[in-house]
Coordinates of C-alpha atoms in Angstrom, one line a residue:
X158 CA 76.9 47.8 -38.4
X159 CA 73.6 49.7 -38.7
X160 CA 73.7 49.8 -42.5
X161 CA 73.7 46.0 -42.7
X162 CA 70.7 45.8 -40.4
X163 CA 68.8 48.3 -42.6
X164 CA 69.5 46.2 -45.6
X165 CA 68.1 43.1 -43.9
X166 CA 65.1 44.9 -42.6
X167 CA 64.4 46.4 -46.0
X168 CA 64.4 43.0 -47.6
X169 CA 62.1 41.5 -44.9
X170 CA 59.6 44.3 -45.0
X171 CA 59.5 44.1 -48.8
X172 CA 58.7 40.4 -48.5
X173 CA 56.0 41.2 -46.0
X174 CA 54.2 43.6 -48.3
X175 CA 54.5 41.0 -51.1
X176 CA 52.9 38.4 -48.8
X177 CA 49.9 40.7 -48.1
X178 CA 49.6 41.3 -51.9
X179 CA 49.7 37.6 -52.6
X180 CA 47.0 36.8 -50.0
X181 CA 44.9 39.6 -51.4
X182 CA 45.2 38.1 -54.8
X183 CA 44.2 34.7 -53.4
X184 CA 41.0 36.1 -51.9
X185 CA 40.3 38.0 -55.1
X186 CA 40.6 34.8 -57.2
X187 CA 38.4 32.9 -54.7
X188 CA 35.8 35.7 -55.0
X189 CA 35.9 35.3 -58.8
X190 CA 35.5 31.6 -58.5
X191 CA 32.5 32.0 -56.3
X192 CA 30.9 34.5 -58.8
X193 CA 31.6 32.1 -61.7
X194 CA 30.3 29.1 -59.7
X195 CA 27.1 31.0 -58.7
X196 CA 26.6 32.0 -62.3
X197 CA 27.0 28.4 -63.6
X198 CA 24.6 27.1 -60.9
X199 CA 22.0 29.7 -61.8
X200 CA 22.3 28.8 -65.5
X201 CA 22.0 25.1 -64.7
X202 CA 18.9 25.8 -62.6
X203 CA 17.4 27.9 -65.4
X204 CA 18.2 25.3 -68.0
X205 CA 16.2 22.6 -66.3
X206 CA 13.2 24.8 -65.3
X207 CA 10.0 23.8 -67.1
X208 CA 9.3 25.8 -70.2
X209 CA 5.9 27.4 -70.6
X210 CA 3.3 25.8 -72.9
X211 CA 5.4 22.7 -73.2
X212 CA 4.9 19.0 -72.5
X213 CA 7.2 19.3 -69.4
X214 CA 4.4 21.2 -67.6
X215 CA 2.2 18.1 -67.7
X216 CA 5.0 16.0 -66.2
X217 CA 4.9 18.1 -63.0
X218 CA 1.7 16.4 -61.9
X219 CA 4.1 13.7 -60.7
X220 CA 5.6 14.1 -57.2
X221 CA 9.1 13.2 -58.5
X222 CA 8.9 16.1 -61.1
X223 CA 7.6 18.5 -58.5
X224 CA 10.4 17.5 -56.1
X225 CA 12.9 18.1 -58.9
X226 CA 11.4 21.6 -59.4
X227 CA 11.8 22.3 -55.7
X228 CA 15.4 21.1 -55.9
X229 CA 16.1 23.6 -58.7
X230 CA 14.6 26.5 -56.8
X231 CA 16.6 25.6 -53.7
X232 CA 19.7 25.3 -55.9
X233 CA 19.0 28.8 -57.2
X234 CA 19.0 30.1 -53.6
X235 CA 22.1 28.1 -52.9
X236 CA 23.8 30.0 -55.8
X237 CA 22.8 33.2 -54.2
X238 CA 24.7 32.4 -51.1
X239 CA 27.9 32.0 -53.1
X240 CA 27.3 35.4 -54.5
X241 CA 27.0 36.7 -50.9
X242 CA 30.4 35.1 -50.2
X243 CA 32.0 36.8 -53.1
X244 CA 30.5 40.2 -52.2
X245 CA 31.6 40.0 -48.5
X246 CA 35.1 38.9 -49.5
X247 CA 35.4 41.8 -51.8
X248 CA 34.1 44.4 -49.3
X249 CA 35.7 43.2 -46.1
X250 CA 39.0 41.8 -47.3
X251 CA 40.0 42.8 -50.8
X252 CA 39.2 46.5 -50.6
X253 CA 40.5 46.7 -47.0
X254 CA 43.8 45.1 -47.8
X255 CA 44.3 47.0 -51.0
X256 CA 43.9 50.3 -49.1
X257 CA 46.2 49.0 -46.2
X258 CA 48.9 48.0 -48.6
X259 CA 49.2 51.5 -50.0
X260 CA 49.4 52.9 -46.4
X261 CA 52.0 50.2 -45.5
X262 CA 54.2 51.1 -48.5
X263 CA 54.1 54.8 -47.6
X264 CA 54.9 54.2 -43.9
X265 CA 57.7 51.8 -44.8
X266 CA 59.2 54.3 -47.2
X267 CA 59.1 57.0 -44.5
X268 CA 60.8 54.9 -41.8
X269 CA 63.6 53.8 -44.1
X270 CA 64.1 57.3 -45.4
X271 CA 64.6 58.5 -41.8
X272 CA 67.0 55.6 -41.2
X273 CA 69.0 56.3 -44.3
X274 CA 69.2 60.0 -43.5
X275 CA 70.5 59.2 -40.0
X276 CA 73.0 56.8 -41.4
X277 CA 74.2 59.3 -43.9
X278 CA 74.6 62.0 -41.2
X279 CA 76.8 59.8 -39.0
X280 CA 78.9 58.8 -42.0
X281 CA 79.5 62.4 -42.9
X282 CA 80.5 63.2 -39.3
X283 CA 82.9 60.3 -39.4
X284 CA 84.4 61.6 -42.6
X285 CA 84.9 65.1 -41.0
X286 CA 86.6 63.5 -38.0
X287 CA 88.9 61.5 -40.3
X288 CA 89.8 64.6 -42.3
X289 CA 90.6 66.7 -39.2
X290 CA 92.8 63.9 -37.9
X291 CA 94.8 63.6 -41.1
X292 CA 95.3 67.4 -41.2
X293 CA 96.4 67.4 -37.6
X294 CA 98.8 64.6 -38.3
X295 CA 100.2 66.5 -41.3
X296 CA 100.6 69.7 -39.4
X297 CA 102.5 68.0 -36.6
X298 CA 104.9 66.4 -39.0
X299 CA 105.6 69.8 -40.7
X300 CA 106.1 71.5 -37.3
X301 CA 108.6 68.8 -36.3
X302 CA 110.5 69.2 -39.5
X303 CA 110.6 73.1 -39.0
X304 CA 111.9 72.6 -35.5
X305 CA 114.7 70.3 -36.7
X306 CA 115.7 72.7 -39.4
X307 CA 115.8 75.6 -36.8
X308 CA 118.0 73.5 -34.5
X309 CA 120.4 72.7 -37.3
X310 CA 120.8 76.3 -38.4
X311 CA 121.1 77.5 -34.9
X312 CA 124.0 75.2 -34.3
X313 CA 125.8 76.2 -37.5
X314 CA 128.3 79.1 -36.9
X315 CA 128.4 79.9 -40.6
X316 CA 124.7 80.9 -40.7
X317 CA 123.8 84.5 -40.3
X318 CA 121.7 85.7 -37.5
X319 CA 118.9 86.7 -39.9
X320 CA 118.6 83.2 -41.2
X321 CA 118.5 81.8 -37.7
X322 CA 115.7 84.3 -36.8
X323 CA 113.8 83.4 -39.9
X324 CA 114.0 79.7 -39.2
X325 CA 112.9 80.3 -35.6
X326 CA 109.8 82.2 -36.7
X327 CA 109.0 79.5 -39.3
X328 CA 109.2 76.8 -36.6
X329 CA 106.9 78.8 -34.3
X330 CA 104.4 79.3 -37.1
X331 CA 104.3 75.6 -37.8
X332 CA 103.8 74.8 -34.1
X333 CA 100.9 77.2 -34.0
X334 CA 99.3 75.6 -37.0
X335 CA 99.7 72.2 -35.5
X336 CA 98.1 73.4 -32.3
X337 CA 95.1 74.8 -34.2
X338 CA 94.7 71.5 -36.0
X339 CA 94.8 69.6 -32.8
X340 CA 92.1 71.8 -31.3
X341 CA 90.0 71.3 -34.4
X342 CA 90.5 67.5 -34.3
X343 CA 89.5 67.4 -30.7
X344 CA 86.4 69.4 -31.5
X345 CA 85.3 67.1 -34.3
X346 CA 86.1 64.0 -32.2
X347 CA 83.9 65.3 -29.4
X348 CA 81.1 66.1 -31.8
X349 CA 81.3 62.7 -33.5
X350 CA 81.3 60.8 -30.2
X351 CA 78.2 62.7 -29.1
X352 CA 76.4 62.1 -32.5
X353 CA 77.4 58.5 -32.6
X354 CA 76.0 57.9 -29.1
X355 CA 72.8 59.6 -30.1
X356 CA 72.7 57.6 -33.3
X357 CA 73.0 54.2 -31.8
X358 CA 71.3 54.7 -28.5
X359 CA 68.4 57.0 -29.5
X360 CA 67.8 57.6 -33.1
X361 CA 68.3 54.2 -34.7
X362 CA 66.5 52.3 -31.9
X363 CA 63.5 54.6 -32.3
X364 CA 63.4 53.9 -36.1
X365 CA 63.7 50.2 -35.5
X366 CA 60.9 50.3 -33.0
X367 CA 58.6 52.0 -35.5
X368 CA 59.5 49.4 -38.2
X369 CA 58.8 46.6 -35.7
X370 CA 55.4 48.1 -34.8
X371 CA 54.7 48.4 -38.5
X372 CA 55.5 44.7 -39.1
X373 CA 53.4 43.6 -36.1
X374 CA 50.5 45.6 -37.4
X375 CA 50.9 44.1 -40.8
X376 CA 50.9 40.5 -39.4
X377 CA 47.9 41.4 -37.2
X378 CA 46.0 42.7 -40.2
X379 CA 46.7 39.5 -42.2
X380 CA 45.4 37.4 -39.2
X381 CA 42.2 39.5 -39.0
X382 CA 41.7 39.1 -42.8
X383 CA 42.0 35.3 -42.5
X384 CA 39.6 35.3 -39.6
X385 CA 37.2 37.4 -41.7
X386 CA 37.6 35.0 -44.5
X387 CA 36.4 32.1 -42.4
X388 CA 33.6 34.1 -40.9
X389 CA 32.3 35.1 -44.3
X390 CA 32.0 31.5 -45.2
X391 CA 30.5 30.5 -41.9
X392 CA 27.8 33.2 -42.1
X393 CA 26.2 31.6 -45.1
X394 CA 26.2 28.1 -43.7
X395 CA 22.8 28.4 -42.0
X396 CA 21.1 29.5 -45.2
X397 CA 23.0 26.8 -47.2
X398 CA 21.8 24.2 -44.6
X399 CA 18.2 25.4 -45.1
X400 CA 18.6 25.0 -48.9
X401 CA 19.9 21.5 -48.4
X402 CA 17.0 20.7 -46.0
X403 CA 14.6 22.0 -48.6
X404 CA 16.2 19.5 -51.1
X405 CA 15.8 16.7 -48.6
X406 CA 12.2 17.6 -47.9
X407 CA 11.6 17.7 -51.7
X408 CA 13.0 14.2 -52.0
X409 CA 10.9 13.0 -49.0
X410 CA 7.7 14.3 -50.7
X411 CA 8.0 11.8 -53.6
X412 CA 5.2 9.2 -53.4
X413 CA 6.0 6.3 -55.8
X414 CA 2.6 4.7 -55.2
X415 CA 0.7 7.8 -56.2
X416 CA 2.9 8.3 -59.3
X417 CA 2.4 4.7 -60.5
X418 CA -1.4 5.1 -59.9
X419 CA -1.4 8.2 -62.1
X420 CA 0.5 6.3 -64.8
X421 CA -1.9 3.4 -64.7
X422 CA -4.8 5.7 -64.8
X423 CA -3.3 7.6 -67.8
X424 CA -2.5 4.5 -69.9
X425 CA -5.3 2.1 -69.0
X426 CA -7.0 1.0 -72.2
X427 CA -10.0 -1.1 -71.1
X428 CA -9.5 -3.8 -73.8
X429 CA -10.2 -7.5 -73.0
X430 CA -7.2 -9.8 -73.1
X431 CA -7.0 -11.8 -76.4
X432 CA -8.1 -15.4 -76.6
X433 CA -6.2 -18.6 -77.4
X434 CA -4.6 -19.0 -80.8
X435 CA -6.0 -21.9 -82.8
X436 CA -3.7 -24.6 -84.3
X437 CA -2.8 -24.4 -88.0
X438 CA -1.6 -27.8 -89.2
X439 CA 0.5 -27.7 -92.3
X440 CA 1.7 -31.4 -92.1
X441 CA -1.1 -32.7 -94.4
X442 CA 0.4 -31.2 -97.4
X443 CA 3.9 -32.6 -96.8
X444 CA 5.0 -35.3 -99.3
X445 CA 8.0 -36.6 -97.4
X446 CA 8.3 -38.3 -94.1
X447 CA 10.0 -36.7 -91.2
X448 CA 13.1 -38.9 -91.6
X449 CA 13.5 -37.8 -95.2
X450 CA 13.3 -34.1 -94.4
X451 CA 16.4 -34.2 -92.2
X452 CA 18.1 -30.9 -91.5
X453 CA 21.2 -32.3 -93.2
X454 CA 19.5 -31.8 -96.6
X455 CA 20.2 -28.7 -98.7
X456 CA 18.3 -25.5 -98.2
X457 CA 16.2 -25.8 -101.3
X458 CA 14.5 -29.0 -100.2
X459 CA 11.6 -28.8 -97.7
X460 CA 11.6 -26.6 -94.5
X461 CA 14.6 -24.4 -93.6
X462 CA 17.3 -26.0 -91.7
X463 CA 17.4 -25.7 -87.9
X464 CA 20.9 -24.3 -88.2
X465 CA 19.5 -21.0 -89.5
X466 CA 18.3 -20.2 -86.0
X467 CA 21.6 -21.2 -84.4
X468 CA 24.1 -20.2 -86.9
X469 CA 24.6 -16.8 -85.4
X470 CA 26.1 -18.4 -82.3
X471 CA 29.3 -19.4 -84.2
X472 CA 31.9 -16.6 -84.0
X473 CA 34.1 -17.8 -86.9
X474 CA 33.9 -18.6 -90.6
X475 CA 32.7 -21.9 -92.0
X476 CA 36.2 -22.9 -93.2
X477 CA 37.5 -22.3 -89.7
X478 CA 34.8 -24.5 -88.2
X479 CA 35.6 -27.2 -90.7
X480 CA 39.3 -27.1 -90.0
X481 CA 38.6 -27.3 -86.2
X482 CA 36.0 -30.1 -86.4
X483 CA 37.9 -32.1 -89.0
X484 CA 41.5 -31.4 -88.0
X485 CA 43.9 -34.4 -88.0
X486 CA 43.4 -36.8 -85.2
X487 CA 46.3 -39.2 -85.6
X488 CA 49.9 -38.1 -84.9
X489 CA 51.7 -36.3 -87.8
X490 CA 53.8 -38.5 -90.1
X491 CA 57.5 -38.5 -89.4
X492 CA 59.8 -36.6 -91.8
X493 CA 60.9 -38.7 -94.8
X494 CA 64.5 -40.0 -94.8
X495 CA 65.1 -38.5 -98.2
X496 CA 64.6 -34.8 -99.1
X497 CA 61.8 -35.6 -101.6
X498 CA 59.6 -38.4 -100.5
X499 CA 57.7 -39.4 -103.6
X500 CA 56.7 -43.0 -103.3
X501 CA 55.2 -42.5 -99.8
X502 CA 53.8 -39.0 -99.8
X503 CA 53.0 -38.6 -96.1
X504 CA 55.3 -41.3 -94.7
X505 CA 54.1 -44.1 -92.5
X506 CA 50.8 -43.5 -90.9
X507 CA 49.9 -44.2 -87.3
X508 CA 47.3 -46.8 -86.5
X509 CA 43.8 -45.7 -87.4
X510 CA 41.6 -44.6 -84.6
X511 CA 38.0 -45.8 -84.3
X512 CA 35.7 -43.6 -86.4
X513 CA 33.4 -41.2 -84.8
X514 CA 30.6 -39.8 -86.9
X515 CA 31.0 -36.1 -87.6
X516 CA 27.3 -35.5 -87.0
X517 CA 27.8 -36.9 -83.4
X518 CA 30.6 -34.5 -82.7
X519 CA 28.7 -31.5 -84.1
X520 CA 25.6 -32.4 -82.1
X521 CA 27.6 -32.8 -79.0
X522 CA 29.1 -29.4 -79.5
X523 CA 25.8 -27.8 -80.3
X524 CA 24.2 -29.3 -77.1
X525 CA 27.1 -28.4 -74.8
X526 CA 25.5 -25.9 -72.5
X527 CA 28.6 -24.2 -71.2
X528 CA 30.1 -23.8 -74.7
X529 CA 26.9 -22.3 -75.9
X530 CA 27.0 -19.7 -73.1
X531 CA 30.6 -18.8 -74.1
X532 CA 29.5 -18.4 -77.7
X533 CA 26.5 -16.2 -76.7
X534 CA 28.8 -14.1 -74.6
X535 CA 31.1 -13.6 -77.5
X536 CA 28.3 -12.7 -79.9
X537 CA 26.1 -10.6 -77.7
X538 CA 28.4 -9.0 -75.1
X539 CA 26.3 -8.5 -72.0
X540 CA 27.4 -7.8 -68.4
X541 CA 27.2 -11.4 -67.1
X542 CA 27.9 -12.6 -63.6
X543 CA 30.2 -10.7 -61.2
X544 CA 33.1 -13.2 -61.6
X545 CA 33.0 -12.9 -65.4
X546 CA 32.6 -16.7 -65.7
X547 CA 30.6 -16.2 -68.9
X548 CA 33.7 -15.0 -70.7
X549 CA 36.5 -17.1 -72.3
X550 CA 39.5 -17.6 -70.1
X551 CA 41.8 -14.9 -71.6
X552 CA 39.0 -12.3 -71.8
X553 CA 38.0 -13.2 -68.3
X554 CA 41.5 -12.7 -67.0
X555 CA 41.8 -9.3 -68.6
X556 CA 38.4 -8.3 -67.3
X557 CA 39.2 -9.3 -63.8
X558 CA 42.6 -7.6 -63.9
X559 CA 40.9 -4.4 -65.1
X560 CA 38.5 -4.6 -62.2
X561 CA 41.3 -5.1 -59.7
X562 CA 43.1 -2.1 -61.1
X563 CA 40.0 0.1 -60.8
X564 CA 39.5 -1.1 -57.2
X565 CA 43.1 -0.3 -56.3
X566 CA 42.8 3.2 -57.7
X567 CA 39.6 3.8 -55.7
X568 CA 41.3 2.3 -52.6
X569 CA 44.3 4.7 -53.0
X570 CA 42.0 7.7 -53.3
X571 CA 40.2 6.7 -50.1
X572 CA 43.5 6.1 -48.3
X573 CA 44.8 9.5 -49.3
X574 CA 41.5 11.1 -48.2
X575 CA 41.7 9.3 -44.9
X576 CA 45.3 10.6 -44.4
X577 CA 44.3 14.1 -45.2
X578 CA 41.4 14.0 -42.7
X579 CA 43.7 12.6 -40.0
X580 CA 46.1 15.5 -40.5
X581 CA 43.2 17.9 -40.3
X582 CA 42.1 16.4 -37.1
X583 CA 45.6 16.7 -35.6
X584 CA 45.6 20.4 -36.6
X585 CA 42.2 20.8 -34.9
X586 CA 43.5 19.1 -31.7
X587 CA 46.5 21.4 -31.5
X588 CA 44.5 24.5 -32.5
X589 CA 41.0 24.1 -31.2
X590 CA 40.0 27.6 -32.4
X591 CA 40.4 26.3 -36.0
X592 CA 37.7 23.6 -35.7
X593 CA 36.2 20.8 -33.7
X594 CA 38.2 17.6 -33.9
X595 CA 35.1 15.4 -33.3
X596 CA 33.5 16.8 -36.5
X597 CA 36.0 14.8 -38.5
X598 CA 35.2 11.4 -36.9
X599 CA 32.0 10.5 -38.8
X600 CA 33.7 11.1 -42.1
X601 CA 36.8 9.0 -41.0
X602 CA 34.5 6.2 -40.0
X603 CA 32.7 6.3 -43.3
X604 CA 36.0 6.2 -45.2
X605 CA 37.2 3.3 -43.1
X606 CA 34.1 1.3 -44.0
X607 CA 34.6 2.1 -47.7
X608 CA 38.3 1.0 -47.5
X609 CA 37.2 -2.3 -45.8
X610 CA 34.7 -2.9 -48.6
X611 CA 37.2 -2.2 -51.3
X612 CA 39.8 -4.4 -49.8
X613 CA 37.2 -7.2 -49.6
X614 CA 36.3 -6.8 -53.2
X615 CA 40.0 -6.7 -54.2
X616 CA 40.6 -10.0 -52.4
X617 CA 37.6 -11.5 -54.0
X618 CA 38.6 -10.5 -57.6
X619 CA 42.2 -11.6 -56.9
X620 CA 41.0 -15.0 -55.9
X621 CA 39.0 -15.3 -59.2
X622 CA 42.0 -14.0 -61.1
X623 CA 44.3 -16.6 -59.5
X624 CA 41.8 -19.4 -60.5
X625 CA 41.8 -18.2 -64.1
X626 CA 45.6 -17.9 -64.3
X627 CA 46.0 -21.4 -62.8
X628 CA 43.7 -22.9 -65.4
X629 CA 45.5 -21.1 -68.2
X630 CA 48.8 -22.3 -66.9
X631 CA 47.5 -25.9 -66.8
X632 CA 46.3 -25.7 -70.4
X633 CA 49.6 -24.2 -71.6
X634 CA 51.5 -27.2 -70.0
X635 CA 52.6 -29.4 -72.9
X636 CA 52.7 -32.6 -70.9
X637 CA 49.1 -32.3 -69.7
X638 CA 48.0 -31.1 -73.1
X639 CA 49.5 -34.1 -74.9
X640 CA 48.2 -36.6 -72.4
X641 CA 44.7 -35.2 -73.1
X642 CA 45.2 -35.4 -76.8
X643 CA 46.1 -39.1 -76.9
X644 CA 43.5 -40.3 -74.4
X645 CA 42.4 -43.8 -75.2
X646 CA 38.7 -42.8 -75.2
X647 CA 39.4 -40.0 -77.8
X648 CA 36.8 -37.7 -76.2
X649 CA 36.7 -33.9 -76.2
X650 CA 37.7 -32.5 -72.7
X651 CA 35.2 -29.9 -71.5
X652 CA 36.7 -27.0 -69.4
X653 CA 34.8 -24.4 -67.4
X654 CA 35.9 -21.5 -69.6
X655 CA 35.3 -22.6 -73.2
X656 CA 38.7 -24.3 -73.7
X657 CA 39.9 -25.1 -77.3
X658 CA 38.6 -28.3 -78.8
X659 CA 41.3 -31.0 -79.3
X660 CA 42.3 -31.6 -82.9
X661 CA 40.8 -34.9 -84.1
X662 CA 40.5 -36.4 -87.6
X663 CA 37.3 -37.8 -88.9
X664 CA 37.5 -40.3 -91.8
X665 CA 34.0 -40.0 -93.1
X666 CA 32.6 -41.3 -96.4
X667 CA 31.5 -39.0 -99.2
X668 CA 27.9 -38.8 -98.1
X669 CA 28.8 -37.7 -94.6
X670 CA 31.1 -35.0 -96.0
X671 CA 28.4 -33.9 -98.3
X672 CA 26.0 -33.6 -95.3
X673 CA 28.5 -31.6 -93.4
X674 CA 29.0 -29.2 -96.3
X675 CA 25.3 -28.9 -96.8
X676 CA 24.7 -28.0 -93.2
X677 CA 27.8 -25.7 -93.0
X678 CA 26.5 -23.5 -95.8
X679 CA 24.0 -22.1 -93.3
X680 CA 26.9 -20.3 -91.5
X681 CA 28.3 -18.6 -94.5
X682 CA 25.9 -15.6 -94.7
X683 CA 26.4 -14.7 -91.1
X684 CA 30.2 -14.9 -90.7
X685 CA 31.8 -14.1 -94.1
X686 CA 32.8 -10.8 -92.7
X687 CA 34.8 -12.3 -89.8
X688 CA 38.4 -11.2 -89.8
X689 CA 41.0 -14.0 -90.3
X690 CA 43.3 -15.1 -87.5
X691 CA 46.4 -12.9 -87.2
X692 CA 49.8 -14.3 -88.4
X693 CA 52.4 -15.0 -85.8
X694 CA 55.2 -15.8 -88.1
X695 CA 56.3 -17.5 -91.3
X696 CA 57.6 -21.0 -92.2
X697 CA 59.4 -22.8 -95.0
X698 CA 58.5 -26.3 -96.0
X699 CA 61.4 -28.8 -95.8
X700 CA 59.6 -31.6 -97.5
X701 CA 56.5 -31.9 -99.7
X702 CA 53.2 -32.8 -98.0
X703 CA 50.0 -33.8 -99.9
X704 CA 47.5 -33.1 -97.0
X705 CA 45.0 -35.9 -97.8
X706 CA 43.2 -35.8 -94.4
X707 CA 40.4 -33.4 -93.6
X708 CA 41.7 -30.2 -92.0
X709 CA 45.3 -30.5 -93.5
X710 CA 46.7 -28.5 -96.4
X711 CA 49.2 -29.6 -99.0
X712 CA 52.5 -27.9 -99.6
X713 CA 55.5 -28.1 -101.9
X714 CA 59.1 -28.4 -100.9
X715 CA 60.6 -24.9 -100.2
X716 CA 57.2 -23.2 -100.2
X717 CA 56.8 -20.2 -97.8
X718 CA 53.6 -20.1 -95.7
X719 CA 52.2 -17.9 -92.9
X720 CA 51.9 -19.4 -89.4
X721 CA 48.6 -18.6 -87.7
X722 CA 48.7 -21.1 -84.8
X723 CA 51.8 -22.7 -83.3
X724 CA 52.2 -26.4 -82.4
X725 CA 50.3 -27.1 -79.1
X726 CA 52.2 -30.3 -78.5
X727 CA 50.4 -32.7 -80.9
X728 CA 52.9 -32.3 -83.8
X729 CA 50.7 -30.1 -86.0
X730 CA 51.1 -26.5 -86.9
X731 CA 48.3 -24.4 -88.5
X732 CA 49.4 -22.4 -91.5
X733 CA 47.8 -20.2 -94.2
X734 CA 48.6 -19.9 -97.9
X735 CA 46.1 -17.1 -98.7
X736 CA 42.7 -15.9 -97.5
X737 CA 40.9 -19.0 -98.7
X738 CA 43.5 -21.7 -98.0
X739 CA 44.6 -22.6 -94.5
X740 CA 45.0 -25.9 -92.5
X741 CA 47.4 -28.1 -90.5
X742 CA 50.8 -29.4 -91.6
X743 CA 53.3 -31.6 -89.7
X744 CA 55.6 -29.5 -87.5
X745 CA 58.6 -31.7 -88.4
X746 CA 58.1 -30.9 -92.1
X747 CA 58.6 -27.1 -91.7
X748 CA 61.0 -24.6 -90.3
X749 CA 59.2 -21.9 -88.3
X750 CA 60.2 -18.2 -88.0
X751 CA 58.1 -16.6 -85.3
X752 CA 57.4 -12.9 -85.2
X753 CA 58.2 -11.6 -81.7
X754 CA 55.8 -8.6 -82.1
X755 CA 52.8 -10.7 -83.1
X756 CA 50.2 -12.0 -80.7
X757 CA 49.4 -15.7 -80.9
X758 CA 46.1 -16.9 -82.2
X759 CA 43.5 -18.2 -79.8
X760 CA 40.5 -20.4 -80.6
X761 CA 37.5 -20.2 -78.3
X762 CA 35.8 -23.5 -79.1

C-alpha cells in the first residue's frame, strides 16, 4: 500500500542526501590536499633558493645553477595554481553543495510530512467506516432479537396485552436504531470512498511527483558539481603548461662548454709541469745477493716480503689457508678392524703420490688471474660487470636472482599501469565527453616499450642464472667431483667462478714447511679478525686418529668435535676442536650428526 512506498522512498532519499554529503566531503578533502601540496611545494622552493651573502650566490654564474633557480621560480608559480584549484573547489562546489544539502533536507521533510498527513487522514477515515459498520451490525442483531421476542409474546395467550404492547414498542425502537445506524454507515462509506479516490488518484501522486522532481534535481546538482570539478582542474592547465615550458626552457639554457670554460678559468694555476724523477740506486749497499734475499725469508731479514702487498687479497685466516693448501691428498685410511688400532695408527696408507713443491702451488694460485679477480671482488665489493661474473658462484646466483625479482616487480607495475590505461581508453571511447581516447595512445606505446625492455632483461638474467645453477649442480655431483679429485695428473681444476681448490697433501721437508710458515706470517695481521666457518653439526670419533699429515687433526676415540665442512666425496670431513684447532679427519672414523638449521660452509678458493 501507500505506506510501504513512503518507507521505501524515505530510505532512498535519505541515501541520496548522504551521497551528496559524501561527495562534498571528497571535494573538501581534495581541496585540503591541494592546499597542503601547494604549501609543501612553496616550502621546497624556498628551501633551495640561494641565501643572501652566501657562497651559493657565486655559484649562479653557472648556467646550470641559473637554470635551477628558474626552475624553482616556475615551481613556485606551479604551487600557486594548486592553491587556485583549492579556492575554486571551495567556492563553486563545497559551499554550493553545503547550502543545497540544507535546502534538500527541508524540502524532503516537507514532502514526507504531507505524505504522512494524507496517509494518517485516510487511515482515520477507514477507522470511522469500520466503527460505523460494526455499530450497524450490532444494531441489526438487536432489532432482530427484539422482533423475535415480540413474535413469541404475541403468540402466547397467557401474556397480557400490556406486555405485548411493550414488546411491540421495543421492537419498533430497535428497528429505528438499526435504520439510523445503516444510514450513518452508508454516509461514512460514501465519504471514505470519495477520500480514498482523492488520496490515491490525486493527493499521493502529487506528493510522489514532487519527491521525484526533488530527486532529479539532486542528481542533476551532483552532475553539475562533477562537471565543475573537472573544469576547475582544466582551467589551470594552460598556466601549469607554461610553468613546465619555463622549466624546459631553463634546462635548454644550460651551456656545458661555457660552464667548463668558467671552471677552467677559475682553477687555472699557471705552473709548469714537473720534470722527470731521477734514479736513486740503493743496491750498492746490499750485502746479499738477490738469490739470498728470497721473499721466503723472515720479515726481519732484508727487504719486506712481496706478500705484504698482496696479503690483503686473502679473505681467510692463515690457518685456513694452510689447511686448504696442505690438506690430505691421498685417500683416507680405512677404519681399523679392531676398536682401538694401536700398532698401526692410521691404518694402511694408499700409494704415495708424486711430490709437488708447496711453493709451486702457492705461486700458481697467486698468479691465477681469474681467482685473483674473485678475491678482489670479495675484499673490495664493487659493482662489476652486468652478469656478476666477478662474484663467486653462490653469491652470483643470489645476485642474479635478486635482479630477476626486481625486474619482475617492475614488469608487474608496468602491466598493471597498461591495464588501467586500457580501461580508461575504453571509458573514453564509450563516453567521448569524458576525454579523448587518442590521448592515451602515446603513454600506452611508451609502456609497451618499457615492458618489452624489461622482458628482454628478464630473459637475459634468467639465462645467466641458469648457467650458474648448472655449474653449481655439476660441482655438487659426487661422481664428477671424485673423478676430478683422483685425476692422474693431480692438477687443480680451474672453474670460471672461483671453484673450491681440491684437497691435496704435500709431503714437504722441514725447510719447505719453515718457508711456508715464514711467508704465511704476512697474512696474520690482516685477517686475524676474520670470523671462523660456521658449524653444520657435530661428530663422535669411533676410532683414534693421529693426524700426522699436513692439514689433518688428531682425535681420540669417543671424542666429540664440531663439523664445519661435510665430506665432498673424497673421504675426508673437516672438523674443529676449538677456535685454534681444526683440520680433516677420515669420514669413516666418525659418526656425524648434522644440524638441519645450519648452513653449510663454503670455501671460495
